[in-house]
C-alpha positions as a Python dict, from the first residue, in 0.01 Angstrom:
ca = {
    (1, 'M'): (0, 0, 0),
    (2, 'P'): (-154, 350, -58),
    (3, 'G'): (176, 484, -235),
    (4, 'A'): (192, 190, -423),
    (5, 'L'): (-111, 236, -524),
    (6, 'Q'): (-39, 624, -645),
    (7, 'E'): (292, 488, -815),
    (8, 'I'): (84, 282, -1048),
    (9, 'I'): (-140, 526, -1115),
    (10, 'E'): (80, 811, -1208),
    (11, 'R'): (254, 546, -1407),
    (12, 'N'): (-24, 395, -1578),
    (13, 'W'): (-133, 795, -1602),
    (14, 'S'): (152, 927, -1793),
    (15, 'R'): (178, 585, -2026),
    (16, 'A'): (-273, 630, -2113),
    (17, 'V'): (-347, 292, -1956),
    (18, 'P'): (-658, 314, -1781),
    (19, 'M'): (-789, 180, -1424),
    (20, 'S'): (-1179, 222, -1383),
    (21, 'A'): (-1413, 189, -1674),
    (22, 'L'): (-1825, 319, -1590),
    (23, 'F'): (-2115, 102, -1792),
    (24, 'E'): (-2444, 218, -1837),
    (25, 'L'): (-2629, -92, -1796),
    (26, 'T'): (-2931, 47, -1860),
    (27, 'F'): (-3087, 327, -1978),
    (28, 'V'): (-3423, 241, -1804),
    (29, 'C'): (-3468, 472, -1488),
    (30, 'N'): (-3780, 445, -1224),
    (31, 'H'): (-3716, 829, -1206),
    (32, 'A'): (-3777, 1152, -1439),
    (33, 'C'): (-3518, 1397, -1335),
    (34, 'S'): (-3585, 1755, -1554),
    (35, 'F'): (-3202, 1725, -1585),
    (36, 'C'): (-3114, 1408, -1682),
    (37, 'Y'): (-2844, 1410, -1921),
    (38, 'N'): (-2952, 1015, -2105),
    (39, 'S'): (-3106, 1074, -2400),
    (40, 'P'): (-3191, 682, -2526),
    (41, 'T'): (-3200, 600, -2893),
    (42, 'G'): (-3438, 347, -2910),
    (43, 'Q'): (-3180, 114, -2958),
    (44, 'K'): (-3197, -259, -2840),
    (45, 'E'): (-2964, -281, -2452),
    (46, 'M'): (-2745, -528, -2455),
    (47, 'S'): (-2818, -905, -2335),
    (48, 'T'): (-2729, -1044, -1995),
    (49, 'T'): (-2464, -1244, -2173),
    (50, 'E'): (-2355, -966, -2428),
    (51, 'V'): (-2255, -760, -2105),
    (52, 'I'): (-2100, -1010, -1908),
    (53, 'D'): (-1846, -1064, -2265),
    (54, 'A'): (-1785, -681, -2233),
    (55, 'L'): (-1683, -735, -1846),
    (56, 'R'): (-1422, -1016, -1983),
    (57, 'K'): (-1304, -763, -2221),
    (58, 'L'): (-1283, -487, -1957),
    (59, 'A'): (-1084, -707, -1720),
    (60, 'G'): (-878, -884, -2023),
    (61, 'F'): (-743, -518, -2025),
    (62, 'N'): (-670, -519, -1645),
    (63, 'I'): (-922, -259, -1578),
    (64, 'L'): (-974, -271, -1199),
    (65, 'Y'): (-1212, -36, -1115),
    (66, 'L'): (-1627, -128, -1243),
    (67, 'T'): (-1879, 127, -1210),
    (68, 'L'): (-2208, -28, -1289),
    (69, 'T'): (-2496, 268, -1387),
    (70, 'G'): (-2749, 375, -1543),
    (71, 'G'): (-3073, 471, -1588),
    (72, 'E'): (-3071, 315, -1287),
    (73, 'P'): (-2905, 2, -1311),
    (74, 'L'): (-3057, -213, -997),
    (75, 'V'): (-3417, -205, -1268),
    (76, 'R'): (-3262, -434, -1498),
    (77, 'R'): (-3323, -776, -1351),
    (78, 'D'): (-3034, -931, -1502),
    (79, 'F'): (-2825, -672, -1240),
    (80, 'F'): (-2722, -911, -983),
    (81, 'D'): (-2603, -1193, -1284),
    (82, 'I'): (-2414, -882, -1399),
    (83, 'A'): (-2282, -774, -1060),
    (84, 'R'): (-2160, -1152, -945),
    (85, 'A'): (-1966, -1211, -1285),
    (86, 'A'): (-1751, -832, -1213),
    (87, 'R'): (-1690, -933, -892),
    (88, 'D'): (-1583, -1346, -968),
    (89, 'L'): (-1386, -1137, -1286),
    (90, 'G'): (-1176, -934, -989),
    (91, 'F'): (-1282, -549, -1058),
    (92, 'A'): (-1330, -356, -782),
    (93, 'L'): (-1698, -230, -747),
    (94, 'R'): (-1904, 69, -729),
    (95, 'I'): (-2219, 109, -785),
    (96, 'Y'): (-2434, 446, -920),
    (97, 'S'): (-2800, 429, -829),
    (98, 'N'): (-3107, 661, -731),
    (99, 'A'): (-3193, 382, -424),
    (100, 'F'): (-3532, 367, -485),
    (101, 'L'): (-3519, -23, -538),
    (102, 'I'): (-3312, -9, -181),
    (103, 'D'): (-3508, -159, 180),
    (104, 'E'): (-3352, -371, 408),
    (105, 'A'): (-3375, -721, 212),
    (106, 'M'): (-3199, -526, -138),
    (107, 'A'): (-2904, -392, 91),
    (108, 'K'): (-2798, -721, 236),
    (109, 'R'): (-2903, -839, -140),
    (110, 'I'): (-2581, -608, -272),
    (111, 'R'): (-2380, -691, 26),
    (112, 'D'): (-2371, -1052, -17),
    (113, 'I'): (-2351, -1053, -424),
    (114, 'A'): (-2224, -732, -554),
    (115, 'N'): (-2016, -601, -210),
    (116, 'P'): (-1920, -274, -401),
    (117, 'I'): (-1632, -80, -251),
    (118, 'E'): (-1914, 197, -241),
    (119, 'M'): (-2182, 309, -356),
    (120, 'E'): (-2284, 672, -530),
    (121, 'I'): (-2675, 754, -465),
    (122, 'S'): (-2836, 1079, -529),
    (123, 'I'): (-3013, 1318, -342),
    (124, 'H'): (-3164, 1661, -472),
    (125, 'G'): (-3290, 1857, -165),
    (126, 'A'): (-3304, 1898, 214),
    (127, 'K'): (-3682, 1782, 200),
    (128, 'A'): (-3958, 1537, 23),
    (129, 'E'): (-4110, 1938, -117),
    (130, 'T'): (-3771, 1952, -294),
    (131, 'H'): (-3625, 1617, -423),
    (132, 'E'): (-3938, 1501, -504),
    (133, 'K'): (-4009, 1779, -768),
    (134, 'L'): (-3637, 1718, -938),
    (135, 'T'): (-3758, 1345, -958),
    (136, 'C'): (-4098, 1357, -1044),
    (137, 'V'): (-4162, 1081, -777),
    (138, 'P'): (-4383, 1090, -506),
    (139, 'G'): (-4176, 903, -150),
    (140, 'S'): (-3839, 901, -329),
    (141, 'F'): (-3700, 1105, -90),
    (142, 'Q'): (-3804, 939, 228),
    (143, 'R'): (-3658, 632, 33),
    (144, 'V'): (-3272, 752, -20),
    (145, 'V'): (-3282, 819, 328),
    (146, 'N'): (-3438, 462, 427),
    (147, 'A'): (-3203, 338, 238),
    (148, 'V'): (-2854, 519, 370),
    (149, 'R'): (-2884, 385, 706),
    (150, 'H'): (-3005, 15, 520),
    (151, 'L'): (-2705, 64, 347),
    (152, 'R'): (-2502, 138, 617),
    (153, 'A'): (-2605, -146, 816),
    (154, 'E'): (-2493, -378, 638),
    (155, 'G'): (-2160, -189, 623),
    (156, 'I'): (-2148, -64, 285),
    (157, 'K'): (-1982, 294, 260),
    (158, 'V'): (-2237, 515, 111),
    (159, 'N'): (-2141, 853, -92),
    (160, 'L'): (-2412, 1067, -138),
    (161, 'K'): (-2409, 1290, -428),
    (162, 'C'): (-2604, 1700, -538),
    (163, 'P'): (-2615, 1826, -784),
    (164, 'I'): (-2695, 2195, -718),
    (165, 'T'): (-2993, 2393, -914),
    (166, 'R'): (-3213, 2686, -824),
    (167, 'D'): (-3431, 2429, -663),
    (168, 'N'): (-3266, 2339, -433),
    (169, 'Q'): (-2973, 2613, -397),
    (170, 'E'): (-3075, 2740, -122),
    (171, 'E'): (-3120, 2397, 103),
    (172, 'V'): (-2810, 2326, 21),
    (173, 'L'): (-2652, 2373, 415),
    (174, 'D'): (-2948, 2163, 563),
    (175, 'L'): (-2877, 1904, 316),
    (176, 'F'): (-2500, 1901, 488),
    (177, 'R'): (-2602, 1900, 814),
    (178, 'L'): (-2818, 1577, 700),
    (179, 'T'): (-2592, 1402, 561),
    (180, 'Q'): (-2389, 1482, 885),
    (181, 'E'): (-2663, 1305, 1073),
    (182, 'L'): (-2640, 1049, 855),
    (183, 'A'): (-2279, 963, 884),
    (184, 'V'): (-2207, 955, 494),
    (185, 'P'): (-1992, 1267, 284),
    (186, 'I'): (-2210, 1430, 61),
    (187, 'N'): (-2062, 1569, -296),
    (188, 'F'): (-2188, 1930, -456),
    (189, 'D'): (-2210, 1971, -772),
    (190, 'P'): (-2246, 2277, -920),
    (191, 'V'): (-2261, 2211, -1283),
    (192, 'I'): (-2613, 2120, -1474),
    (193, 'T'): (-2492, 1995, -1849),
    (194, 'P'): (-2676, 1970, -2138),
    (195, 'R'): (-2860, 1625, -2201),
    (196, 'D'): (-2631, 1385, -2442),
    (197, 'D'): (-2777, 1524, -2760),
    (198, 'G'): (-2685, 1863, -2763),
    (199, 'D'): (-3075, 1997, -2590),
    (200, 'K'): (-2995, 2267, -2403),
    (201, 'D'): (-3303, 2235, -2185),
    (202, 'P'): (-3161, 2149, -1869),
    (203, 'L'): (-2926, 2466, -1787),
    (204, 'K'): (-3264, 2681, -1696),
    (205, 'L'): (-3240, 2482, -1327),
    (206, 'M'): (-2862, 2555, -1331),
    (207, 'A'): (-2785, 2740, -946),
    (208, 'T'): (-2822, 3139, -943),
    (209, 'D'): (-2505, 3369, -1033),
    (210, 'E'): (-2553, 3527, -646),
    (211, 'F'): (-2613, 3203, -524),
    (212, 'L'): (-2264, 3078, -672),
    (213, 'A'): (-2061, 3354, -567),
    (214, 'R'): (-2228, 3289, -181),
    (215, 'Y'): (-2166, 2936, -216),
    (216, 'W'): (-1736, 2957, -299),
    (217, 'T'): (-1647, 3291, -91),
    (218, 'G'): (-1897, 3173, 173),
    (219, 'D'): (-1740, 3006, 513),
    (220, 'A'): (-2101, 2909, 630),
    (221, 'Y'): (-2068, 2638, 291),
    (222, 'A'): (-1697, 2560, 389),
    (223, 'G'): (-1769, 2255, 525),
    (224, 'A'): (-2010, 2213, 250),
    (225, 'R'): (-1739, 2277, -52),
    (226, 'R'): (-1523, 2058, -235),
    (227, 'E'): (-1273, 2205, -82),
    (228, 'P'): (-1326, 2448, 172),
    (229, 'V'): (-1053, 2751, 24),
    (230, 'P'): (-1076, 2710, -332),
    (231, 'L'): (-650, 2652, -463),
    (232, 'P'): (-568, 2738, -832),
    (233, 'R'): (-429, 2456, -1069),
    (234, 'C'): (-89, 2374, -1058),
    (235, 'D'): (-10, 2174, -1389),
    (236, 'G'): (293, 2077, -1510),
    (237, 'P'): (427, 2047, -1836),
    (238, 'G'): (264, 1838, -2092),
    (239, 'E'): (-53, 1716, -1788),
    (240, 'A'): (-349, 1691, -1933),
    (241, 'V'): (-699, 1834, -1720),
    (242, 'C'): (-838, 1542, -1688),
    (243, 'G'): (-806, 1154, -1795),
    (244, 'T'): (-1097, 1107, -1998),
    (245, 'G'): (-987, 871, -2280),
    (246, 'R'): (-652, 808, -2075),
    (247, 'S'): (-712, 674, -1739),
    (248, 'S'): (-1072, 540, -1745),
    (249, 'L'): (-1342, 520, -2030),
    (250, 'A'): (-1699, 507, -2061),
    (251, 'I'): (-1997, 214, -2232),
    (252, 'D'): (-2330, 299, -2283),
    (253, 'P'): (-2581, -18, -2296),
    (254, 'Y'): (-2555, -33, -2660),
    (255, 'G'): (-2230, -173, -2607),
    (256, 'N'): (-2067, 200, -2748),
    (257, 'I'): (-1748, 314, -2600),
    (258, 'Y'): (-1654, 696, -2528),
    (259, 'P'): (-1387, 827, -2331),
    (260, 'C'): (-1569, 903, -2028),
    (261, 'V'): (-1937, 968, -1970),
    (262, 'Q'): (-1973, 1276, -2016),
    (263, 'W'): (-1785, 1321, -2378),
    (264, 'R'): (-1952, 1102, -2616),
    (265, 'R'): (-1721, 1064, -2941),
    (266, 'K'): (-1779, 709, -3023),
    (267, 'V'): (-1494, 503, -3023),
    (268, 'A'): (-1557, 169, -3100),
    (269, 'N'): (-1812, -54, -3038),
    (270, 'I'): (-1780, -342, -2705),
    (271, 'K'): (-1978, -638, -2916),
    (272, 'E'): (-1762, -599, -3200),
    (273, 'I'): (-1405, -576, -3083),
    (274, 'S'): (-1225, -864, -2938),
    (275, 'S'): (-1023, -720, -2720),
    (276, 'F'): (-940, -334, -2626),
    (277, 'E'): (-578, -400, -2769),
    (278, 'E'): (-734, -343, -3075),
    (279, 'I'): (-804, 47, -3019),
    (280, 'W'): (-672, 205, -2782),
    (281, 'W'): (-386, 247, -2856),
    (282, 'T'): (-430, 311, -3228),
    (283, 'S'): (-761, 512, -3219),
    (284, 'P'): (-749, 846, -3381),
    (285, 'V'): (-1025, 922, -3131),
    (286, 'L'): (-862, 848, -2838),
    (287, 'A'): (-523, 1018, -2988),
    (288, 'D'): (-718, 1328, -3056),
    (289, 'V'): (-948, 1318, -2723),
    (290, 'R'): (-612, 1302, -2559),
    (291, 'Q'): (-424, 1540, -2698),
    (292, 'T'): (-699, 1835, -2623),
    (293, 'A'): (-705, 1734, -2274),
    (294, 'V'): (-390, 1848, -2269),
    (295, 'D'): (-395, 2146, -2414),
    (296, 'I'): (-713, 2252, -2228),
    (297, 'A'): (-497, 2268, -1928),
    (298, 'Q'): (-133, 2372, -2069),
    (299, 'N'): (-310, 2602, -2320),
    (300, 'V'): (-680, 2723, -2264),
    (301, 'L'): (-691, 2761, -1916),
    (302, 'K'): (-289, 2934, -1852),
    (303, 'K'): (-422, 3229, -2104),
    (304, 'A'): (-750, 3216, -1949),
    (305, 'A'): (-901, 3522, -1704),
    (306, 'A'): (-957, 3269, -1339),
    (307, 'G'): (-865, 3016, -1557),
    (308, 'A'): (-607, 2818, -1282),
    (309, 'F'): (-956, 2837, -1123),
    (310, 'C'): (-1125, 2660, -1343),
    (311, 'N'): (-1278, 2282, -1315),
    (312, 'F'): (-1322, 2256, -1660),
    (313, 'C'): (-1455, 1939, -1878),
    (314, 'A'): (-1415, 1916, -2260),
    (315, 'G'): (-1689, 1724, -2279),
    (316, 'V'): (-1978, 2014, -2155),
    (317, 'A'): (-1768, 2255, -2330),
    (318, 'D'): (-1812, 2029, -2664),
    (319, 'L'): (-2223, 2041, -2570),
    (320, 'Q'): (-2289, 2302, -2464),
    (321, 'T'): (-2016, 2527, -2758),
    (322, 'G'): (-1950, 2342, -3010),
    (323, 'D'): (-1580, 2356, -2912),
    (324, 'P'): (-1444, 2151, -2652),
    (325, 'R'): (-1187, 2423, -2617),
    (326, 'S'): (-1389, 2679, -2561),
    (327, 'L'): (-1497, 2845, -2237),
    (328, 'Y'): (-1888, 2776, -2148),
    (329, 'P'): (-2020, 2993, -1921),
    (330, 'Q'): (-2083, 2749, -1613),
    (331, 'A'): (-1703, 2683, -1609),
    (332, 'M'): (-1617, 3043, -1589),
    (333, 'K'): (-1837, 3156, -1379),
    (334, 'N'): (-1699, 2924, -1078),
    (335, 'A'): (-1357, 3019, -1180),
    (336, 'E'): (-1392, 3379, -1148),
    (337, 'S'): (-1611, 3284, -809),
    (338, 'R'): (-1364, 3107, -661),
    (339, 'Q'): (-1087, 3327, -786),
    (340, 'R'): (-1268, 3642, -544),
    (341, 'A'): (-1282, 3324, -281),
    (342, 'Y'): (-897, 3226, -291),
    (343, 'E'): (-752, 3607, -283),
    (344, 'A'): (-1033, 3750, -10),
    (345, 'R'): (-827, 3492, 183),
    (346, 'K'): (-515, 3541, 57),
    (347, 'K'): (-568, 3935, 151),
    (348, 'M'): (-729, 3778, 498),
    (349, 'R'): (-409, 3634, 528),
    (350, 'T'): (-192, 3902, 458),
    (351, 'G'): (-404, 4145, 689),
    (352, 'Q'): (-356, 3900, 978),
    (353, 'A'): (21, 3861, 913),
    (354, 'A'): (119, 4196, 952),
    (355, 'E'): (-93, 4285, 1211),
    (356, 'D'): (93, 3966, 1435),
    (357, 'D'): (474, 4173, 1290),
    (358, 'E'): (260, 4515, 1450),
    (359, 'G'): (199, 4320, 1740),
    (360, 'V'): (529, 4147, 1810),
    (361, 'S'): (705, 4496, 1732),
    (362, 'S'): (496, 4585, 2032),
    (363, 'R'): (569, 4346, 2266),
    (364, 'C'): (913, 4382, 2184),
    (365, 'G'): (959, 4729, 2245),
    (366, 'L'): (1042, 4838, 1887),
}
């Protein structure tokens, strides 16, 4: 089955047939994270009926994976009506949450009604002081720890995620050890993004250059990194830097459709179309976004120093520089550190191989 699924994924990628959608149900949140990228506009968010109608349109377009997020999705009083409808429509459901509302009873309700294939929960430090400095909500750290235990007790897969900031960078290893105790994986993200309205104030919280160099090159962080040893990109001819507007899409609480949650170029409003067939193959926005993603992989990164080690986001580039193809500072700083780590490891292996050869020659009397 995994082989068959991979074949379907690759075929759909090449044809730009999306398999996943991220749905921001609300921009309301019970936290006030200082680096949050959401920018509410004051428009009226979609009603229960409108959301479920949108889900039907997604199901009609054969979307398989659906992520419900926010803001904080669990603050919507109709969240479980929406989740039940999503399950009835056959989606494989993911939920992104800050976990503040998840006690033992809520965990059981999530299992019984939503039954997600996984939940992703944000955590911002290894201790309450650090986590709560970023969420601005007293007690939120212990609520996360308790929620993870409640969800795991219900058999729900949990992934933790942590944006690395200069406030929590020195707690990365302690946080990694905590997640090992909780028996759940964690993804550390070394990139802080501007807000969706272009406000760059969150960038002040970026991890320091010194820490990023340590993070990517230090053996102590190998277990905590997504890739223990950074490897270069291997984009083949015609491949894109990501699946924006190709394998996935995003919808905001007002019904606006975007190529992805990070790159908010409006394609259409889901309330104003009868089906995705109307827009997916003919939208000039989507055509441009797909071509841009190819151009970045084939031209921009292949011509850039350390480009082979760059995890690049066109949406972040657009917000930071005004040009989705521009090499923005965070991407290049991480790329340079990853390249140094790769080259140091390569040099070490070459030296070890030479020592091994010398040892063999000596033993053989050569």
